[in-house]
């Protein structure tokens, strides 16, 4: 079974299916949106972290910032510590360059899916906002095709939530706690399961309150620790960047314990691990974006776009540069062990290992909470609101299971489930790219900077959006 899953995973994430589809969709959307990730990044960051409210917001369950924090909780996870290390181990230093490329074009996909999530969101039986590909694929694409894509996505998302969003994360926490502090995985699993259940039973408002409180702390903690390593090893920064850019196009010769990698490997593992980390194009972030308090899909799209920037351009880059500047990438280790070795080499004493273990715990647990929300929204889409409470309880119980078992096959299965989520969503984004581009242009034409909002312009922007909807 494991050999079969590995074969499927290699095809799905290989050079002929998801990698060209993800990269091609990102490039197409970047062109249609006139490079929105470049021209509106600074205003988008200000909207996410400085200006927390629209000023005229009504609909939705959580603020812009809380929606962003919950999405970051789900994406800034084990992939930011282990994923980039694995990419460098398999593809060489050049893989980091291709992770950046996946993020740059992925920002356009992230913007688009968040836009669609708000644009076609609905209300469930409990009065909570629901949205995401499981809704907008059917509502935006008429006929059997839209319905099929929506249901396909919903099923894949529920399956993925138990894999990459649950067992693999709790297992990583349990391993880190056992290796660093000697705590039994049974104890870690039980504590994690109880804490998860307590948060989940409060719904999205409870999840967003928890994640918005500690997600910024965990990211800053990790980035500052990485910055200290880079400051200590500052002489290695320029050579490391040189390796990244040259090896991205030439491949890496064997050196030390590193077996060598061709350019094709750098591209494949860089893009695959980049998408695994930031989830751009998978459609997951659109689910929580739909819950944001905003009347303008464009605004939440811009806020959600910053998630990919923070995840890959900041956090992943920090991990990659620590590994490269300390030289540990040549020694043959992979995954979280390689990242831990980088921090341990760069910092005195045992601080490096402790920092990576604590970061892994925070990153993984936050991912569990974010993915629990993704899963329950798709359960609600498939069987109705009556399925949400049982899902939350089962999900919490599976957290315990994941912490106490070997998960090599689950990791592969999770990769496949992630890929199956991305395919219908990317097809939908390509089909709806004209709608996304038209309504984005209409809104940005009356609020081009997002730094000021004259009353007349805001009204005109709303009228432009409504006119576009009527035309469609």
mmCIF file of C-alpha atoms in Angstrom, residues 139-439:
data_model
loop_
_atom_site.group_PDB
_atom_site.id
_atom_site.type_symbol
_atom_site.label_atom_id
_atom_site.label_comp_id
_atom_site.label_asym_id
_atom_site.label_seq_id
_atom_site.Cartn_x
_atom_site.Cartn_y
_atom_site.Cartn_z
ATOM 1 C CA UNK A 139 -22.149 28.867 -7.342
ATOM 2 C CA UNK A 140 -19.740 30.472 -9.832
ATOM 3 C CA UNK A 141 -19.602 27.611 -12.366
ATOM 4 C CA UNK A 142 -23.099 26.598 -13.506
ATOM 5 C CA UNK A 143 -24.104 23.069 -14.350
ATOM 6 C CA UNK A 144 -22.774 19.632 -13.414
ATOM 7 C CA UNK A 145 -19.111 20.667 -13.705
ATOM 8 C CA UNK A 146 -19.332 23.216 -10.878
ATOM 9 C CA UNK A 147 -21.208 20.805 -8.627
ATOM 10 C CA UNK A 148 -18.730 18.014 -9.282
ATOM 11 C CA UNK A 149 -15.706 20.240 -8.588
ATOM 12 C CA UNK A 150 -17.273 21.533 -5.345
ATOM 13 C CA UNK A 151 -18.110 18.079 -3.998
ATOM 14 C CA UNK A 152 -14.740 16.680 -5.052
ATOM 15 C CA UNK A 153 -13.000 19.478 -3.174
ATOM 16 C CA UNK A 154 -15.155 19.037 -0.060
ATOM 17 C CA UNK A 155 -14.428 15.307 0.189
ATOM 18 C CA UNK A 156 -10.689 15.802 -0.375
ATOM 19 C CA UNK A 157 -10.585 18.588 2.230
ATOM 20 C CA UNK A 158 -12.231 16.446 4.922
ATOM 21 C CA UNK A 159 -9.784 13.615 4.224
ATOM 22 C CA UNK A 160 -6.826 16.014 4.247
ATOM 23 C CA UNK A 161 -7.928 17.529 7.551
ATOM 24 C CA UNK A 162 -7.353 14.211 9.321
ATOM 25 C CA UNK A 163 -3.956 13.749 7.683
ATOM 26 C CA UNK A 164 -1.831 16.853 7.207
ATOM 27 C CA UNK A 165 -4.126 18.919 9.440
ATOM 28 C CA UNK A 166 -4.236 16.472 12.325
ATOM 29 C CA UNK A 167 -2.232 13.270 12.755
ATOM 30 C CA UNK A 168 0.993 14.438 11.132
ATOM 31 C CA UNK A 169 0.958 17.608 13.239
ATOM 32 C CA UNK A 170 0.207 15.951 16.586
ATOM 33 C CA UNK A 171 2.821 13.299 15.813
ATOM 34 C CA UNK A 172 5.409 16.020 15.208
ATOM 35 C CA UNK A 173 4.555 17.670 18.538
ATOM 36 C CA UNK A 174 4.752 14.356 20.400
ATOM 37 C CA UNK A 175 8.108 13.519 18.811
ATOM 38 C CA UNK A 176 9.544 16.948 19.632
ATOM 39 C CA UNK A 177 8.339 16.772 23.254
ATOM 40 C CA UNK A 178 9.722 13.261 23.689
ATOM 41 C CA UNK A 179 13.098 13.927 22.063
ATOM 42 C CA UNK A 180 13.688 17.278 23.771
ATOM 43 C CA UNK A 181 11.973 16.954 27.143
ATOM 44 C CA UNK A 182 11.448 13.193 27.563
ATOM 45 C CA UNK A 183 7.639 13.429 27.831
ATOM 46 C CA UNK A 184 5.616 10.358 26.826
ATOM 47 C CA UNK A 185 3.728 10.619 23.503
ATOM 48 C CA UNK A 186 0.633 9.236 25.296
ATOM 49 C CA UNK A 187 0.646 12.195 27.688
ATOM 50 C CA UNK A 188 1.287 14.703 24.906
ATOM 51 C CA UNK A 189 -1.491 13.210 22.783
ATOM 52 C CA UNK A 190 -4.017 13.316 25.613
ATOM 53 C CA UNK A 191 -3.228 16.939 26.492
ATOM 54 C CA UNK A 192 -3.354 17.986 22.829
ATOM 55 C CA UNK A 193 -6.682 16.218 22.275
ATOM 56 C CA UNK A 194 -8.296 17.908 25.301
ATOM 57 C CA UNK A 195 -6.974 21.357 24.399
ATOM 58 C CA UNK A 196 -8.107 20.928 20.800
ATOM 59 C CA UNK A 197 -11.624 19.888 21.841
ATOM 60 C CA UNK A 198 -11.962 22.832 24.233
ATOM 61 C CA UNK A 199 -11.057 25.314 21.486
ATOM 62 C CA UNK A 200 -13.045 23.657 18.691
ATOM 63 C CA UNK A 201 -16.294 23.464 20.632
ATOM 64 C CA UNK A 202 -16.349 27.264 20.609
ATOM 65 C CA UNK A 203 -16.393 27.424 16.789
ATOM 66 C CA UNK A 204 -14.603 29.901 14.531
ATOM 67 C CA UNK A 205 -14.803 32.784 17.010
ATOM 68 C CA UNK A 206 -13.030 30.699 19.647
ATOM 69 C CA UNK A 207 -10.468 29.400 17.138
ATOM 70 C CA UNK A 208 -9.736 32.909 15.839
ATOM 71 C CA UNK A 209 -9.335 34.327 19.362
ATOM 72 C CA UNK A 210 -6.788 31.664 20.265
ATOM 73 C CA UNK A 211 -4.838 31.811 17.017
ATOM 74 C CA UNK A 212 -4.796 35.617 16.838
ATOM 75 C CA UNK A 213 -3.284 35.652 20.331
ATOM 76 C CA UNK A 214 -0.356 33.292 19.816
ATOM 77 C CA UNK A 215 0.276 33.066 16.058
ATOM 78 C CA UNK A 216 2.112 36.437 15.890
ATOM 79 C CA UNK A 217 4.139 35.460 18.957
ATOM 80 C CA UNK A 218 5.201 32.101 17.532
ATOM 81 C CA UNK A 219 6.229 33.590 14.178
ATOM 82 C CA UNK A 220 8.196 36.458 15.757
ATOM 83 C CA UNK A 221 9.863 34.058 18.212
ATOM 84 C CA UNK A 222 11.071 31.787 15.422
ATOM 85 C CA UNK A 223 12.118 34.571 13.041
ATOM 86 C CA UNK A 224 14.064 36.431 15.759
ATOM 87 C CA UNK A 225 15.875 33.213 16.713
ATOM 88 C CA UNK A 226 16.735 32.653 13.060
ATOM 89 C CA UNK A 227 17.916 36.266 12.722
ATOM 90 C CA UNK A 228 20.290 35.729 15.661
ATOM 91 C CA UNK A 229 21.774 32.672 13.912
ATOM 92 C CA UNK A 230 22.219 34.684 10.709
ATOM 93 C CA UNK A 231 23.804 37.566 12.643
ATOM 94 C CA UNK A 232 26.321 35.169 14.219
ATOM 95 C CA UNK A 233 27.027 33.560 10.829
ATOM 96 C CA UNK A 234 26.716 36.742 8.758
ATOM 97 C CA UNK A 235 29.755 35.890 6.644
ATOM 98 C CA UNK A 236 27.869 32.931 5.222
ATOM 99 C CA UNK A 237 24.812 34.888 4.028
ATOM 100 C CA UNK A 238 26.203 36.109 0.681
ATOM 101 C CA UNK A 239 27.715 32.693 -0.257
ATOM 102 C CA UNK A 240 24.423 31.023 0.754
ATOM 103 C CA UNK A 241 22.390 33.334 -1.476
ATOM 104 C CA UNK A 242 24.868 32.684 -4.269
ATOM 105 C CA UNK A 243 24.279 28.941 -3.885
ATOM 106 C CA UNK A 244 20.514 29.455 -3.979
ATOM 107 C CA UNK A 245 20.541 31.397 -7.232
ATOM 108 C CA UNK A 246 23.233 29.430 -9.097
ATOM 109 C CA UNK A 247 22.025 25.971 -8.076
ATOM 110 C CA UNK A 248 18.441 26.826 -9.020
ATOM 111 C CA UNK A 249 19.516 26.655 -12.678
ATOM 112 C CA UNK A 250 22.486 24.287 -12.617
ATOM 113 C CA UNK A 251 21.746 21.714 -9.931
ATOM 114 C CA UNK A 252 24.112 20.783 -7.105
ATOM 115 C CA UNK A 253 27.120 18.508 -7.262
ATOM 116 C CA UNK A 254 27.688 15.929 -4.514
ATOM 117 C CA UNK A 255 29.480 17.441 -1.513
ATOM 118 C CA UNK A 256 30.011 16.126 2.006
ATOM 119 C CA UNK A 257 27.020 13.968 2.911
ATOM 120 C CA UNK A 258 24.892 15.556 0.164
ATOM 121 C CA UNK A 259 24.218 13.191 -2.733
ATOM 122 C CA UNK A 260 23.822 15.881 -5.402
ATOM 123 C CA UNK A 261 20.716 17.062 -7.253
ATOM 124 C CA UNK A 262 19.842 18.083 -10.792
ATOM 125 C CA UNK A 263 18.072 21.303 -11.749
ATOM 126 C CA UNK A 264 14.837 19.349 -12.329
ATOM 127 C CA UNK A 265 14.964 18.117 -8.724
ATOM 128 C CA UNK A 266 15.462 21.650 -7.427
ATOM 129 C CA UNK A 267 12.374 22.798 -9.355
ATOM 130 C CA UNK A 268 10.229 19.809 -8.409
ATOM 131 C CA UNK A 269 10.981 19.718 -4.702
ATOM 132 C CA UNK A 270 11.151 23.498 -4.345
ATOM 133 C CA UNK A 271 7.715 24.126 -5.853
ATOM 134 C CA UNK A 272 6.088 21.061 -4.252
ATOM 135 C CA UNK A 273 7.387 21.876 -0.754
ATOM 136 C CA UNK A 274 6.605 25.567 -1.276
ATOM 137 C CA UNK A 275 2.960 24.829 -2.029
ATOM 138 C CA UNK A 276 2.898 22.329 0.828
ATOM 139 C CA UNK A 277 4.010 25.119 3.145
ATOM 140 C CA UNK A 278 1.949 28.117 1.980
ATOM 141 C CA UNK A 279 -1.054 26.213 0.507
ATOM 142 C CA UNK A 280 -1.497 28.764 -2.291
ATOM 143 C CA UNK A 281 -3.946 27.385 -4.822
ATOM 144 C CA UNK A 282 -5.226 24.637 -2.531
ATOM 145 C CA UNK A 283 -8.308 26.684 -1.638
ATOM 146 C CA UNK A 284 -7.995 26.106 2.108
ATOM 147 C CA UNK A 285 -7.415 29.747 3.076
ATOM 148 C CA UNK A 286 -10.593 30.779 1.220
ATOM 149 C CA UNK A 287 -12.630 28.873 3.810
ATOM 150 C CA UNK A 288 -11.611 31.105 6.692
ATOM 151 C CA UNK A 289 -11.367 34.219 4.495
ATOM 152 C CA UNK A 290 -15.096 33.827 3.839
ATOM 153 C CA UNK A 291 -15.751 34.348 7.565
ATOM 154 C CA UNK A 292 -14.055 37.770 7.611
ATOM 155 C CA UNK A 293 -16.081 40.879 8.399
ATOM 156 C CA UNK A 294 -15.941 42.746 5.128
ATOM 157 C CA UNK A 295 -18.291 43.799 2.344
ATOM 158 C CA UNK A 296 -15.520 43.872 -0.247
ATOM 159 C CA UNK A 297 -14.063 40.597 -1.519
ATOM 160 C CA UNK A 298 -11.098 42.570 -2.868
ATOM 161 C CA UNK A 299 -10.074 43.728 0.594
ATOM 162 C CA UNK A 300 -10.034 40.281 2.143
ATOM 163 C CA UNK A 301 -8.286 38.941 -0.920
ATOM 164 C CA UNK A 302 -5.480 41.428 -0.346
ATOM 165 C CA UNK A 303 -5.242 40.542 3.352
ATOM 166 C CA UNK A 304 -5.155 36.800 2.611
ATOM 167 C CA UNK A 305 -2.462 37.371 -0.013
ATOM 168 C CA UNK A 306 -0.070 38.518 2.714
ATOM 169 C CA UNK A 307 -0.331 35.062 4.290
ATOM 170 C CA UNK A 308 1.799 33.527 1.522
ATOM 171 C CA UNK A 309 4.316 36.358 1.803
ATOM 172 C CA UNK A 310 4.705 35.843 5.558
ATOM 173 C CA UNK A 311 4.768 32.054 5.346
ATOM 174 C CA UNK A 312 7.291 31.571 2.547
ATOM 175 C CA UNK A 313 9.172 34.792 1.898
ATOM 176 C CA UNK A 314 9.767 35.385 5.630
ATOM 177 C CA UNK A 315 9.483 32.172 7.682
ATOM 178 C CA UNK A 316 10.602 29.604 5.084
ATOM 179 C CA UNK A 317 13.465 31.868 3.999
ATOM 180 C CA UNK A 318 14.660 32.088 7.584
ATOM 181 C CA UNK A 319 14.736 28.299 7.911
ATOM 182 C CA UNK A 320 16.484 27.856 4.574
ATOM 183 C CA UNK A 321 19.155 30.478 5.228
ATOM 184 C CA UNK A 322 19.902 29.074 8.702
ATOM 185 C CA UNK A 323 20.455 25.628 7.141
ATOM 186 C CA UNK A 324 22.654 27.013 4.358
ATOM 187 C CA UNK A 325 24.739 29.554 6.309
ATOM 188 C CA UNK A 326 25.656 27.021 8.980
ATOM 189 C CA UNK A 327 26.665 24.485 6.321
ATOM 190 C CA UNK A 328 24.677 21.614 7.856
ATOM 191 C CA UNK A 329 22.862 20.893 4.575
ATOM 192 C CA UNK A 330 25.939 18.966 3.417
ATOM 193 C CA UNK A 331 25.801 16.487 6.322
ATOM 194 C CA UNK A 332 23.019 14.200 5.087
ATOM 195 C CA UNK A 333 20.203 14.906 7.553
ATOM 196 C CA UNK A 334 16.701 15.875 6.462
ATOM 197 C CA UNK A 335 13.395 17.194 7.823
ATOM 198 C CA UNK A 336 13.096 18.781 11.248
ATOM 199 C CA UNK A 337 16.373 17.114 12.330
ATOM 200 C CA UNK A 338 18.256 19.137 9.693
ATOM 201 C CA UNK A 339 16.651 22.402 10.824
ATOM 202 C CA UNK A 340 17.384 21.587 14.479
ATOM 203 C CA UNK A 341 20.999 20.878 13.573
ATOM 204 C CA UNK A 342 21.225 24.241 11.823
ATOM 205 C CA UNK A 343 19.957 26.146 14.855
ATOM 206 C CA UNK A 344 22.088 24.054 17.226
ATOM 207 C CA UNK A 345 25.182 24.770 15.146
ATOM 208 C CA UNK A 346 24.406 28.462 14.954
ATOM 209 C CA UNK A 347 23.552 29.040 18.608
ATOM 210 C CA UNK A 348 25.557 28.229 21.739
ATOM 211 C CA UNK A 349 24.743 25.284 24.007
ATOM 212 C CA UNK A 350 21.437 23.478 23.571
ATOM 213 C CA UNK A 351 19.402 26.585 22.759
ATOM 214 C CA UNK A 352 19.057 25.745 19.080
ATOM 215 C CA UNK A 353 17.379 22.392 19.651
ATOM 216 C CA UNK A 354 15.040 23.820 22.277
ATOM 217 C CA UNK A 355 13.993 26.722 20.029
ATOM 218 C CA UNK A 356 13.195 24.401 17.121
ATOM 219 C CA UNK A 357 11.280 22.007 19.407
ATOM 220 C CA UNK A 358 9.176 24.819 20.908
ATOM 221 C CA UNK A 359 8.541 26.360 17.482
ATOM 222 C CA UNK A 360 7.531 22.978 16.099
ATOM 223 C CA UNK A 361 5.048 22.542 18.962
ATOM 224 C CA UNK A 362 3.439 25.955 18.424
ATOM 225 C CA UNK A 363 3.443 25.676 14.631
ATOM 226 C CA UNK A 364 1.954 22.174 14.624
ATOM 227 C CA UNK A 365 -0.752 22.861 17.219
ATOM 228 C CA UNK A 366 -1.851 26.033 15.437
ATOM 229 C CA UNK A 367 -2.119 24.020 12.218
ATOM 230 C CA UNK A 368 -4.399 21.519 13.970
ATOM 231 C CA UNK A 369 -6.784 24.329 14.968
ATOM 232 C CA UNK A 370 -6.810 25.951 11.534
ATOM 233 C CA UNK A 371 -7.379 22.709 9.675
ATOM 234 C CA UNK A 372 -10.119 21.654 12.084
ATOM 235 C CA UNK A 373 -12.104 24.668 10.903
ATOM 236 C CA UNK A 374 -11.407 23.835 7.262
ATOM 237 C CA UNK A 375 -12.620 20.283 7.822
ATOM 238 C CA UNK A 376 -15.803 21.180 9.672
ATOM 239 C CA UNK A 377 -16.877 23.698 7.029
ATOM 240 C CA UNK A 378 -16.588 20.974 4.412
ATOM 241 C CA UNK A 379 -18.437 18.469 6.596
ATOM 242 C CA UNK A 380 -21.195 21.058 6.892
ATOM 243 C CA UNK A 381 -21.228 21.346 3.098
ATOM 244 C CA UNK A 382 -21.512 17.568 2.658
ATOM 245 C CA UNK A 383 -23.961 16.509 5.398
ATOM 246 C CA UNK A 384 -25.276 19.721 6.941
ATOM 247 C CA UNK A 385 -24.710 21.466 10.259
ATOM 248 C CA UNK A 386 -25.671 18.306 12.168
ATOM 249 C CA UNK A 387 -22.323 16.802 11.211
ATOM 250 C CA UNK A 388 -20.188 19.580 12.722
ATOM 251 C CA UNK A 389 -20.250 18.555 16.410
ATOM 252 C CA UNK A 390 -19.505 14.848 15.721
ATOM 253 C CA UNK A 391 -16.690 15.943 13.416
ATOM 254 C CA UNK A 392 -15.149 18.146 16.130
ATOM 255 C CA UNK A 393 -15.218 15.308 18.652
ATOM 256 C CA UNK A 394 -13.798 12.742 16.210
ATOM 257 C CA UNK A 395 -11.146 15.205 15.054
ATOM 258 C CA UNK A 396 -10.041 15.800 18.657
ATOM 259 C CA UNK A 397 -9.838 12.057 19.300
ATOM 260 C CA UNK A 398 -7.723 11.519 16.173
ATOM 261 C CA UNK A 399 -5.247 14.087 17.521
ATOM 262 C CA UNK A 400 -4.483 11.577 20.293
ATOM 263 C CA UNK A 401 -4.172 8.707 17.805
ATOM 264 C CA UNK A 402 -1.740 10.652 15.624
ATOM 265 C CA UNK A 403 0.507 11.465 18.572
ATOM 266 C CA UNK A 404 0.954 7.806 19.484
ATOM 267 C CA UNK A 405 1.593 6.016 16.168
ATOM 268 C CA UNK A 406 4.078 5.796 13.302
ATOM 269 C CA UNK A 407 2.919 7.920 10.375
ATOM 270 C CA UNK A 408 5.178 7.409 7.363
ATOM 271 C CA UNK A 409 2.263 6.280 5.175
ATOM 272 C CA UNK A 410 -0.012 9.031 6.521
ATOM 273 C CA UNK A 411 2.431 11.703 5.337
ATOM 274 C CA UNK A 412 2.268 10.344 1.789
ATOM 275 C CA UNK A 413 -1.512 9.997 1.951
ATOM 276 C CA UNK A 414 -1.760 13.604 3.199
ATOM 277 C CA UNK A 415 0.329 14.836 0.271
ATOM 278 C CA UNK A 416 -2.092 13.117 -2.113
ATOM 279 C CA UNK A 417 -5.160 14.557 -0.368
ATOM 280 C CA UNK A 418 -3.655 18.059 -0.574
ATOM 281 C CA UNK A 419 -3.082 17.598 -4.282
ATOM 282 C CA UNK A 420 -6.631 16.376 -4.834
ATOM 283 C CA UNK A 421 -7.905 19.528 -3.080
ATOM 284 C CA UNK A 422 -5.833 21.764 -5.316
ATOM 285 C CA UNK A 423 -6.919 20.330 -8.691
ATOM 286 C CA UNK A 424 -10.636 21.311 -8.617
ATOM 287 C CA UNK A 425 -9.829 24.654 -7.011
ATOM 288 C CA UNK A 426 -7.220 25.576 -9.623
ATOM 289 C CA UNK A 427 -9.568 24.577 -12.453
ATOM 290 C CA UNK A 428 -12.244 26.798 -10.889
ATOM 291 C CA UNK A 429 -9.872 29.759 -10.529
ATOM 292 C CA UNK A 430 -8.890 29.507 -14.189
ATOM 293 C CA UNK A 431 -12.545 29.395 -15.276
ATOM 294 C CA UNK A 432 -13.463 32.354 -13.036
ATOM 295 C CA UNK A 433 -10.330 34.425 -13.699
ATOM 296 C CA UNK A 434 -12.290 36.887 -15.840
ATOM 297 C CA UNK A 435 -14.801 37.561 -13.055
ATOM 298 C CA UNK A 436 -12.005 37.981 -10.501
ATOM 299 C CA UNK A 437 -10.083 40.383 -12.750
ATOM 300 C CA UNK A 438 -13.126 42.509 -13.655
ATOM 301 C CA UNK A 439 -14.354 43.029 -10.105
#
